[in-house]
Coordinates of C-alpha atoms in Angstrom, one line a residue:
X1 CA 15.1 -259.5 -120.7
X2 CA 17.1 -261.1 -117.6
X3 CA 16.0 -264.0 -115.7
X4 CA 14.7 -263.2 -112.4
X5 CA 17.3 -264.8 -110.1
X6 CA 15.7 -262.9 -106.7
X7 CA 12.6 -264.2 -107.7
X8 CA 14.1 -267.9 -108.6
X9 CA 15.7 -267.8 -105.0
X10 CA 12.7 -266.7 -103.1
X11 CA 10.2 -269.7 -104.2
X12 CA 13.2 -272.2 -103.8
X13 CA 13.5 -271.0 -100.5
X14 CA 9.9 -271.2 -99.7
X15 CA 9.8 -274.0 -101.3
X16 CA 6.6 -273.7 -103.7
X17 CA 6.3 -274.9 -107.0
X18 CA 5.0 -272.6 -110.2
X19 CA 1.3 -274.0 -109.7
X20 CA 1.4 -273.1 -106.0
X21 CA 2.8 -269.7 -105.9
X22 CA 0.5 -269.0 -109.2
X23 CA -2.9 -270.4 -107.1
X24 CA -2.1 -268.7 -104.0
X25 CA -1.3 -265.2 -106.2
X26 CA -4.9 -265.7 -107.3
X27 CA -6.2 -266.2 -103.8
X28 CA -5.0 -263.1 -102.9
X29 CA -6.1 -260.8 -105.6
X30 CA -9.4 -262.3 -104.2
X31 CA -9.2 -260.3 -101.1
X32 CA -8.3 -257.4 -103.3
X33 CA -11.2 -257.4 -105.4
X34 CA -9.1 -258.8 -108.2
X35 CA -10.4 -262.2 -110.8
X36 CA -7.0 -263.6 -111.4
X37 CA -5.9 -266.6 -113.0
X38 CA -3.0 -267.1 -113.5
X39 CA -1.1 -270.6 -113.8
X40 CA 2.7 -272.0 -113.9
X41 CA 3.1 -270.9 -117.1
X42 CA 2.6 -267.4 -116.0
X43 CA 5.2 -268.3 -113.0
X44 CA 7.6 -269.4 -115.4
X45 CA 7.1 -266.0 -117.5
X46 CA 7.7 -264.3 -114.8
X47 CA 10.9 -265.9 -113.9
X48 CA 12.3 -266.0 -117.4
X49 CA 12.0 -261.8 -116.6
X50 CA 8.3 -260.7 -117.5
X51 CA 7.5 -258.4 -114.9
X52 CA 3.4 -258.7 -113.7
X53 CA 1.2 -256.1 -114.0
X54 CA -0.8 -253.8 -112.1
X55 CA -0.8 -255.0 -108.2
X56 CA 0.3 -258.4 -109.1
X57 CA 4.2 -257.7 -107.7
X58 CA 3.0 -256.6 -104.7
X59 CA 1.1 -259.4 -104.1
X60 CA 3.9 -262.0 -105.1
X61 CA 5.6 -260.4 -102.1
X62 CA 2.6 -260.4 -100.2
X63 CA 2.2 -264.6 -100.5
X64 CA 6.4 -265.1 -100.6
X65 CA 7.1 -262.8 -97.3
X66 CA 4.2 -264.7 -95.9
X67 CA 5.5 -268.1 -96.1
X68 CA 9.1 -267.1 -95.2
X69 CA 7.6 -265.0 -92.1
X70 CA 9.7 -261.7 -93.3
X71 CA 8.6 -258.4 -95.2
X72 CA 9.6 -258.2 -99.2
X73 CA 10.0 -255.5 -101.0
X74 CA 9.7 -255.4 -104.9
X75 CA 13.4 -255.3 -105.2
X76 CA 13.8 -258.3 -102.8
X77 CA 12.0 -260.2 -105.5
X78 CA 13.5 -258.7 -108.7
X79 CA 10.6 -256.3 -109.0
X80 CA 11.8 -252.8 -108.9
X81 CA 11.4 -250.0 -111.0
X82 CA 11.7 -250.5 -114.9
X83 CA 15.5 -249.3 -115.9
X84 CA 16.5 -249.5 -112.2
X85 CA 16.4 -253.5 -111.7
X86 CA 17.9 -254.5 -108.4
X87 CA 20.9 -256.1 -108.2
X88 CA 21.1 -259.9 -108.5
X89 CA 24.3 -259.9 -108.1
X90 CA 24.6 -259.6 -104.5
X91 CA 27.6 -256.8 -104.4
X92 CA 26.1 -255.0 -101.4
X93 CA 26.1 -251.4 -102.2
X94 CA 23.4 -249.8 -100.0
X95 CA 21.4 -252.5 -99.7
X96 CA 20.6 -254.1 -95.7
X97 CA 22.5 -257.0 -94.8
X98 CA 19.2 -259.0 -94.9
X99 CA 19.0 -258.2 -98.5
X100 CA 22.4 -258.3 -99.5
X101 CA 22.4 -262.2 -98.2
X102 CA 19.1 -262.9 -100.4
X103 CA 21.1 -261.5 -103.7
X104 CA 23.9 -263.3 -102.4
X105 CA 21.7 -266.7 -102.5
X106 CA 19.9 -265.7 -105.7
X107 CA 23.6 -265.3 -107.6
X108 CA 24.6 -269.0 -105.5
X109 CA 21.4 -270.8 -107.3
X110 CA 21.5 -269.4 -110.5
X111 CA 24.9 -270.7 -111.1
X112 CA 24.7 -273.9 -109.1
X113 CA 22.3 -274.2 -111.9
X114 CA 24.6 -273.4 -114.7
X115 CA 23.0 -270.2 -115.9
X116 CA 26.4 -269.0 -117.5
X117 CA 24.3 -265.4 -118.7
X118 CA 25.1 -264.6 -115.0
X119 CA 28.7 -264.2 -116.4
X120 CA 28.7 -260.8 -117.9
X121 CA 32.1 -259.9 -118.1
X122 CA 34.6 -258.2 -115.6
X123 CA 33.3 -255.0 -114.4
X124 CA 35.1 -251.8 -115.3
X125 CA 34.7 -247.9 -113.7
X126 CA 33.3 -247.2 -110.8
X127 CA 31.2 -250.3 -110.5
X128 CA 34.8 -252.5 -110.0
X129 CA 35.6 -249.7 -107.8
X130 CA 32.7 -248.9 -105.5
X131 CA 32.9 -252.4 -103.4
X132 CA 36.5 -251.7 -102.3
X133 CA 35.4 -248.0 -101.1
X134 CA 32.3 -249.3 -99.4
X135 CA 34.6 -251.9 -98.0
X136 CA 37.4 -249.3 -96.5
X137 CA 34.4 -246.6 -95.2
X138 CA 31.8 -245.8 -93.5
X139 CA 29.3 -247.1 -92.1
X140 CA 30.0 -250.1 -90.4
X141 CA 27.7 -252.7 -89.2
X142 CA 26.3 -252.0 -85.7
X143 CA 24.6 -255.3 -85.4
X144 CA 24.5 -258.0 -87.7
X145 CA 22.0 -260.5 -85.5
X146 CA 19.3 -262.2 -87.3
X147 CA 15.6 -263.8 -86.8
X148 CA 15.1 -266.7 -88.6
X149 CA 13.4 -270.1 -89.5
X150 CA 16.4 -272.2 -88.1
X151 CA 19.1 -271.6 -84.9
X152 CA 22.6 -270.9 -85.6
X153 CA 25.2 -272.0 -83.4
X154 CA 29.0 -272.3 -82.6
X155 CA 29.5 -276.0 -85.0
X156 CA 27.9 -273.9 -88.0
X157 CA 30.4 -271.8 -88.7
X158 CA 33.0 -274.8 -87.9
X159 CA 31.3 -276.3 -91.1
X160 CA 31.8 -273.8 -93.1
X161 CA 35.3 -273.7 -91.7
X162 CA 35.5 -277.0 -92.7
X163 CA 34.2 -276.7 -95.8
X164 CA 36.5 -273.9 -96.9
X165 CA 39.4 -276.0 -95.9
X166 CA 38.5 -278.7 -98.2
X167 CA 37.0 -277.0 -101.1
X168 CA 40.7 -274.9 -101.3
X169 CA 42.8 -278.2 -101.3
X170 CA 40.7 -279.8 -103.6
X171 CA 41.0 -276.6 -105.9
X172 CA 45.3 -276.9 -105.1
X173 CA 44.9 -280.5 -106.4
X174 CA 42.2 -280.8 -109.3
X175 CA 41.8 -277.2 -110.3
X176 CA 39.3 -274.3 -110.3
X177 CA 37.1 -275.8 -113.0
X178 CA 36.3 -279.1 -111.6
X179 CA 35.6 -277.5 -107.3
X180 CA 33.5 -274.6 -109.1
X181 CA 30.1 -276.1 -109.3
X182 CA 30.8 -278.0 -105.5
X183 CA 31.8 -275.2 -103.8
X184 CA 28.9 -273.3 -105.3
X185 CA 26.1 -276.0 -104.3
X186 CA 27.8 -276.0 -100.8
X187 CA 26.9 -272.1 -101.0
X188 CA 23.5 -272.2 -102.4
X189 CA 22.4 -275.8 -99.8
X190 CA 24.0 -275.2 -96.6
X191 CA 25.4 -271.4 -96.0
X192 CA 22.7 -270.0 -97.5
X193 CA 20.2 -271.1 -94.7
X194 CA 22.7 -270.4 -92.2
X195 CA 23.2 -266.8 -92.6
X196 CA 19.2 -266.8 -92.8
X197 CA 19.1 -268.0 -89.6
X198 CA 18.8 -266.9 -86.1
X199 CA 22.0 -265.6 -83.9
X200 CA 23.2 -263.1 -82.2
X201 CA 25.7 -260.4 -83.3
X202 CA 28.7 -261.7 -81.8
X203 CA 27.6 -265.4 -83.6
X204 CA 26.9 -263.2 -86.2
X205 CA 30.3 -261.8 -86.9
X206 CA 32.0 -265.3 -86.7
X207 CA 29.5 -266.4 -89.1
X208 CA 29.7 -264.0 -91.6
X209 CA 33.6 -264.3 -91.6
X210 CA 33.5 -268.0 -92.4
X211 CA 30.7 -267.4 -95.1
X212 CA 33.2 -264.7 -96.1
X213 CA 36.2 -266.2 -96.3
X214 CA 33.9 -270.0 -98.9
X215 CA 32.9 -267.3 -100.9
X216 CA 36.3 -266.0 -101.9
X217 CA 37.1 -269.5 -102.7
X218 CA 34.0 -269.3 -105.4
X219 CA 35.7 -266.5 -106.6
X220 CA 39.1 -268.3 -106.8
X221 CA 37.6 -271.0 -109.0
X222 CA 35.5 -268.9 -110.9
X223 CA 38.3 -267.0 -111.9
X224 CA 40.4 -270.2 -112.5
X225 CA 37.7 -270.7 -114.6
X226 CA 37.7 -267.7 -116.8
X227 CA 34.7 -266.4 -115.8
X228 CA 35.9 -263.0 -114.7
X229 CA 32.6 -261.2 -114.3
X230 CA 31.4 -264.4 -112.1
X231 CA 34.9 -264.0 -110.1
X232 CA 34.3 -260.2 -109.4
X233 CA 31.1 -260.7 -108.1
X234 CA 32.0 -263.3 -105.4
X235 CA 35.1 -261.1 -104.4
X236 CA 32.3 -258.3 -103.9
X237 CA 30.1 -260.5 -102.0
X238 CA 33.3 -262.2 -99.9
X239 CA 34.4 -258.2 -99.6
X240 CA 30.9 -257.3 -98.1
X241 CA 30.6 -260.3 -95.7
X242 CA 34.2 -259.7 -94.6
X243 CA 33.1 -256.1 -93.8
X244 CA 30.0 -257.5 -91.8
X245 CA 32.5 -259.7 -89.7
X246 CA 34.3 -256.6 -88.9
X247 CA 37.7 -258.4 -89.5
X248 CA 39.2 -256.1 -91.7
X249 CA 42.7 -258.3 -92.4
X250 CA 39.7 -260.8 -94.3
X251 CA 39.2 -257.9 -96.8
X252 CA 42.3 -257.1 -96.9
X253 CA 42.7 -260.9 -98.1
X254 CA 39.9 -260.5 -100.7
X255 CA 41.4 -257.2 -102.0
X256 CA 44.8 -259.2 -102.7
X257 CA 42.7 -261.8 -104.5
X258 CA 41.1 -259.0 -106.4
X259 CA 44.9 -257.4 -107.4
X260 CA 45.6 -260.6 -108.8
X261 CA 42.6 -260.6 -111.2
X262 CA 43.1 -256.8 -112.0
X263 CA 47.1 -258.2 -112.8
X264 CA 46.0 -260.7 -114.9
X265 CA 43.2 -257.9 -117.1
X266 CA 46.3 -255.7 -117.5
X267 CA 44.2 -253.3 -115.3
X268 CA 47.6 -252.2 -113.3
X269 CA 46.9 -249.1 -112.0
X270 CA 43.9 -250.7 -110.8
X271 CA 45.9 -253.0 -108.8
X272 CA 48.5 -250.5 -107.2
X273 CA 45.4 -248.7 -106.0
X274 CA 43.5 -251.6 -104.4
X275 CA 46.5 -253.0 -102.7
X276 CA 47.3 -249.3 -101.3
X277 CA 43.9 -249.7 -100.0
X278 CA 43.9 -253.2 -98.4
X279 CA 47.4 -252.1 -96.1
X280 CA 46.2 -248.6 -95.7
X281 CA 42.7 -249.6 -94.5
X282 CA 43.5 -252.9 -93.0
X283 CA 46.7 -251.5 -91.1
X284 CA 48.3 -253.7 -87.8
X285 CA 45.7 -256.2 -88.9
X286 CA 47.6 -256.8 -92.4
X287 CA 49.6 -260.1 -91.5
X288 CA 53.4 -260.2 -92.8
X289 CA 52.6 -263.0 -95.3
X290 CA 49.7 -260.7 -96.8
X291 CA 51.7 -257.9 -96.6
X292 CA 54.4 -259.6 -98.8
X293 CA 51.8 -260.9 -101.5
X294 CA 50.2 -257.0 -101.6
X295 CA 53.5 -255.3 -102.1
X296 CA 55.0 -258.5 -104.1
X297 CA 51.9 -257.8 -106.8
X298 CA 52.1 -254.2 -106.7
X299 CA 55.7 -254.4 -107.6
X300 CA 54.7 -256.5 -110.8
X301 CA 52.0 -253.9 -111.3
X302 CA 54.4 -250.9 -111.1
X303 CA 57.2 -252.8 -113.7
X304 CA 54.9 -253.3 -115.9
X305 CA 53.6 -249.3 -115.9
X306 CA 57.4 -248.4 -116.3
X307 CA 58.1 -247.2 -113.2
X308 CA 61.1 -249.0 -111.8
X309 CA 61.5 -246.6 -108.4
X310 CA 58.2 -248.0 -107.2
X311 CA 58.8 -251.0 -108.2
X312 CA 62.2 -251.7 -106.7
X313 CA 61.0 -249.7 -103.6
X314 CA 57.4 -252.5 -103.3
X315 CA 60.5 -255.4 -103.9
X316 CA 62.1 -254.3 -100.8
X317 CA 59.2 -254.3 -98.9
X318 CA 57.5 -257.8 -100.0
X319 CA 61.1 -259.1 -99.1
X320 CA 60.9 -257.6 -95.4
X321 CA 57.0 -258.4 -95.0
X322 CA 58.1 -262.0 -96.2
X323 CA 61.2 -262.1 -93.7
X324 CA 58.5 -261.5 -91.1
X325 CA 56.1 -264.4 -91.6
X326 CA 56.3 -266.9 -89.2
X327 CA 54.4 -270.4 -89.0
X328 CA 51.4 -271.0 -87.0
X329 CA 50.6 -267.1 -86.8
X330 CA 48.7 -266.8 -90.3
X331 CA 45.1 -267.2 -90.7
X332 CA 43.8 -269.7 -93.2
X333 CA 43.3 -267.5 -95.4
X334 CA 47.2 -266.7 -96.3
X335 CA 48.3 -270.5 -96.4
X336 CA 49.0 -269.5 -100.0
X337 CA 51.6 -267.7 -99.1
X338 CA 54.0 -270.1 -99.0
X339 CA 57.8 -270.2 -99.0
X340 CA 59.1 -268.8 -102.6
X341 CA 55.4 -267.5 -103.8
X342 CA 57.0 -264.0 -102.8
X343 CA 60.7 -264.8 -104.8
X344 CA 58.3 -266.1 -107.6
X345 CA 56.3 -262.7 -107.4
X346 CA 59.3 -260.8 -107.4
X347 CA 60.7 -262.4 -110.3
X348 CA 58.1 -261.4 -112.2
X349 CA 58.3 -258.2 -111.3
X350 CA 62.4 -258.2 -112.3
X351 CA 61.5 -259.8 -115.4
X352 CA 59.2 -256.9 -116.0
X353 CA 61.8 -254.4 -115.5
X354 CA 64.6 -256.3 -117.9
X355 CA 66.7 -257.6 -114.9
X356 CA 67.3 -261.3 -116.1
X357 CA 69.9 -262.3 -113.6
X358 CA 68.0 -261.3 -110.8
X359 CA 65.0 -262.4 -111.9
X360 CA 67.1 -266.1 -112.5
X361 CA 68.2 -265.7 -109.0
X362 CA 64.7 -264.5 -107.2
X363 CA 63.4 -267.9 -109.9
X364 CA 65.7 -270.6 -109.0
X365 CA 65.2 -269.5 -105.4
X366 CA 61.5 -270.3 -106.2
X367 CA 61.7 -273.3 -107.8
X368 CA 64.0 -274.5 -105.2
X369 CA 61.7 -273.9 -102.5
X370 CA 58.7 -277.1 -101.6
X371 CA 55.5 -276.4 -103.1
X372 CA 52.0 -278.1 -103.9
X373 CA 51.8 -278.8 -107.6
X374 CA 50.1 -275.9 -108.8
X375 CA 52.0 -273.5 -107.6
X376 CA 55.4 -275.5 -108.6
X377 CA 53.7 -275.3 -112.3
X378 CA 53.5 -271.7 -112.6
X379 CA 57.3 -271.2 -110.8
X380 CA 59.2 -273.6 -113.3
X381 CA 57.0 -271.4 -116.4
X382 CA 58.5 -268.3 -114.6
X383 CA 61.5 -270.2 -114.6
X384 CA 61.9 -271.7 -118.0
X385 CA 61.0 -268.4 -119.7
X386 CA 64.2 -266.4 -117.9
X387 CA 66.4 -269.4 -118.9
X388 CA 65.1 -269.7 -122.9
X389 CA 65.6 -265.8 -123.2
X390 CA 69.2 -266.1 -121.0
X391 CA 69.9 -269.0 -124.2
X392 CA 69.7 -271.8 -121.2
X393 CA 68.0 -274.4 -123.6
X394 CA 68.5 -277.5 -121.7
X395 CA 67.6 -276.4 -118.9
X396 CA 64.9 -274.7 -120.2
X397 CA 63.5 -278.0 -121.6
X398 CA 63.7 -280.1 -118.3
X399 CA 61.8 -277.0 -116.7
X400 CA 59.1 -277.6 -119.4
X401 CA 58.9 -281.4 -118.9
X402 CA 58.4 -280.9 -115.3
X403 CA 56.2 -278.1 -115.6
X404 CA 53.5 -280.3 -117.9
X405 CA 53.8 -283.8 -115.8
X406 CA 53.1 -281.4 -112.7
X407 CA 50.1 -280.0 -114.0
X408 CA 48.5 -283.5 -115.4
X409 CA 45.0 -283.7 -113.7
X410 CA 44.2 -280.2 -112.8
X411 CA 41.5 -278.1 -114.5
X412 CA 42.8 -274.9 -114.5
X413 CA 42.4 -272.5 -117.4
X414 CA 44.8 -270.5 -116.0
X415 CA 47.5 -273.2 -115.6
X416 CA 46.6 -273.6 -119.2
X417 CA 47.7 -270.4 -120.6
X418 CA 51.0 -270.9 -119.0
X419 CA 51.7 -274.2 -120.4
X420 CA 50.4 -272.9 -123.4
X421 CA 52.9 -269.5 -123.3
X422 CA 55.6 -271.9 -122.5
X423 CA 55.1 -274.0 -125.5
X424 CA 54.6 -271.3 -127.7
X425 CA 58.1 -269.8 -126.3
X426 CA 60.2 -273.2 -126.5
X427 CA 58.9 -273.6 -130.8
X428 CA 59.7 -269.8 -130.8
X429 CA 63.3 -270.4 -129.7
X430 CA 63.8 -273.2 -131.8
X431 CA 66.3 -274.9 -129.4
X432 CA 67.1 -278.4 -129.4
X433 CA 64.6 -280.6 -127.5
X434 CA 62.0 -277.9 -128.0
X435 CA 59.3 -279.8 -130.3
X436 CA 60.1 -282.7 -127.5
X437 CA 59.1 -280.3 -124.6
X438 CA 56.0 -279.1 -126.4
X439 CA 54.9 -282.9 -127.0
X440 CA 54.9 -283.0 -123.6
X441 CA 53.0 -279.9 -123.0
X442 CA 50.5 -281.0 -125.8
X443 CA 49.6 -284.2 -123.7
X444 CA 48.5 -282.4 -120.3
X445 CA 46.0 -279.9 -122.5
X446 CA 44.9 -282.7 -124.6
X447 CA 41.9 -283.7 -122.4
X448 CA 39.5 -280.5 -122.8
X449 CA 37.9 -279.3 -120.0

């Protein structure tokens, strides 16, 4: 039995307490002829994922829609038919916009609250697949306006402009783990009510892109945080909300967060297919430094599948879309795309195929480059693995030492498995300042997280 996050969402949105929503329940099985009596502790049944009997579903609805001034349906409030539960989730699907923001909310709350069940696991099959294809297709939205309890207007979405700004340096500088659970009350206290507000469509559009582009962010930290199934399911909202914007280089920029994840599940075919999508359906509205990233990971993708053609072929492009990029004419959203991300990529990808000298080069190149501290950390692991297997110890070891006084007082569980790989790869090679190195390395992961 699941908890019922729609239902959870609904009453703190109308703001009742168990008692009330229980007493006024009975009120209104009055008027139907019915002796009710139920109390909180039915409430909190019902919650925990007991579903009512008889009318008593209907009438939850009834008294919920009634304070919020909107029409529920039994799936709006986790109701629907038994084996067929709606989706708490919030992924979208076929579900109206109206309802897709209230699952998006219920999924916000739920883990503002630390409800970690919500965390299945990644999604596989056509579930991991269908948000991308809804994404790229038809229909679009012909109006996204809204009625609601509160007016939305222009300095909204410069909040959640804001807000995205400072939840993503915060994540560059502390880690996934620690800007999680902020980014995700932000979600749950103040764009919540926003996109359940009143505007108009053009409003509406702008709105939707900013909620769009904070939600992606979740998803960054969630999967920062190895909560993969968590991750998905904010890319899928971000994906949806980007599609109800109608800015389709935003999805394109969720789909390239989403080939990372798939890269990092060793789900590689996966990957080449949802880049392929994000340029194919996001076209002239695919920026040069998004371009790079999208052929940069599917060349990693294709090395690792063994095909070297495609992969060479995806190099050659993620070094022209990278020639391309010019400053000031990037969204937000690509800021990660910073100089040597792409020769860092790429490196990978050589390393993959069994080209050490040019992935050294296409490294050094990287490390070389200015970049914020996380990033650095994961181009001098890139780095220090080439020069261990090219027999570079000592320089291998000064990469190492770097690499773990960089990445002292983040929270990353992904920065984590590199320093941990590293490690594991300087003991392996038994050079000389190796135990030294991993000392080092054993000091930034001994605080857990």
């Amino acid at each position: 039995m699941q908890p019922n996050a729609l239902l959870d969402a609904l009453l703190a949105e109308a703001g009742m307490s168990h008692a009330g929503l229980a007493a006024y329940v009975n009120q209104a099985g009055r008027s139907r002829g019915l002796a009710l009596r139920y109390e909180h502790t039915a409430v909190a049944r019902w919650l925990k994922g007991q579903r009512p009997r008889g009318q008593v579903p209907d009438l939850i609805c009834e008294v919920i829609g009634g304070r919020l001034r909107r029409p529920l349906t039994l799936d709006d409030a986790g109701f629907g038919l038994p084996g067929q539960p709606a989706d708490p989730h919030g992924r979208g699907g076929t579900v109206p916009l109206s309802g897709f923001v209230d699952r998006a909310a219920a999924l916000w709350r739920c883990d503002g609250n630390g409800r970690q069940p919500l965390d299945a696991g990644a999604l596989t099959g056509t579930p991991a697949v269908m948000p991308v294809w809804e994404w790229e297709n038809p229909p679009e939205d012909a109006d996204v306006s809204r009625e609601g309890p509160t007016r939305v207007g222009p300095e909204h979405v410069e909040i959640l402009k804001a807000a995205r700004a400072h939840y993503e340096l915060m994540y560059r500088r502390a880690g996934g783990v620690a800007t999680r659970d902020r980014v995700v009350r932000f979600l749950g206290t103040e764009t919540a009510p926003m996109l359940r507000g009143s505007y108009s469509d053009g409003l509406g559009r702008s709105l939707h892109r900013a909620g769009g582009s904070l939600v992606a962010v979740a998803g960054i930290c969630a999967y920062d945080s190895d909560a993969h199934g968590l991750a998905q399911r904010y890319f899928h909202q971000a994906l949806r909300l980007a599609k109800a914007s109608g800015d389709r280089g935003l999805g394109a920029y969720v789909i390239a967060l989403i080939v990372n994840q798939c890269l990092h599940l060793r789900e590689f075919r996966q990957a080449v297919a949802f880049a392929e999508a994000a340029l194919r359906a996001a076209g002239p509205h695919t920026t040069p430094a998004l371009a790079a990233d999208l052929y940069a990971m599917q060349a990693k993708a294709y090395a690792q599948l063994g095909d070297t053609t495609a992969a060479l072929a995806c190099i050659c492009k993620a070094e022209a879309a990278a020639e391309r990029i010019r400053p000031g004419t990037e969204p937000d959203e690509t800021g990660y795309v910073q100089p040597g991300l792409v020769n860092v990529q790429v490196a990978e990808a050589l390393l993959g195929l069994g080209d050490l000298r040019a992935a050294r080069e296409q490294a050094s190149a990287a490390v070389g480059t200015p970049a914020h501290d996380r990033g650095r950390v994961h181009r001098l692991a890139m780095l220090c693995e080439i020069q261990l297997r090219q027999g570079e110890a000592d320089q291998a070891v000064a990469s190492a030492a770097e690499m773990a006084e960089r990445a002292k007082g983040m929270e990353s569980l992904r920065l984590r498995d590199r320093l941990r790989a590293v490690r594991e790869q300087l003991l392996t090679s038994g050079c000389s300042g190796a135990e030294g190195a991993a000392e080092l390395i054993d000091g930034a992961l001994r605080v857990p997280l």
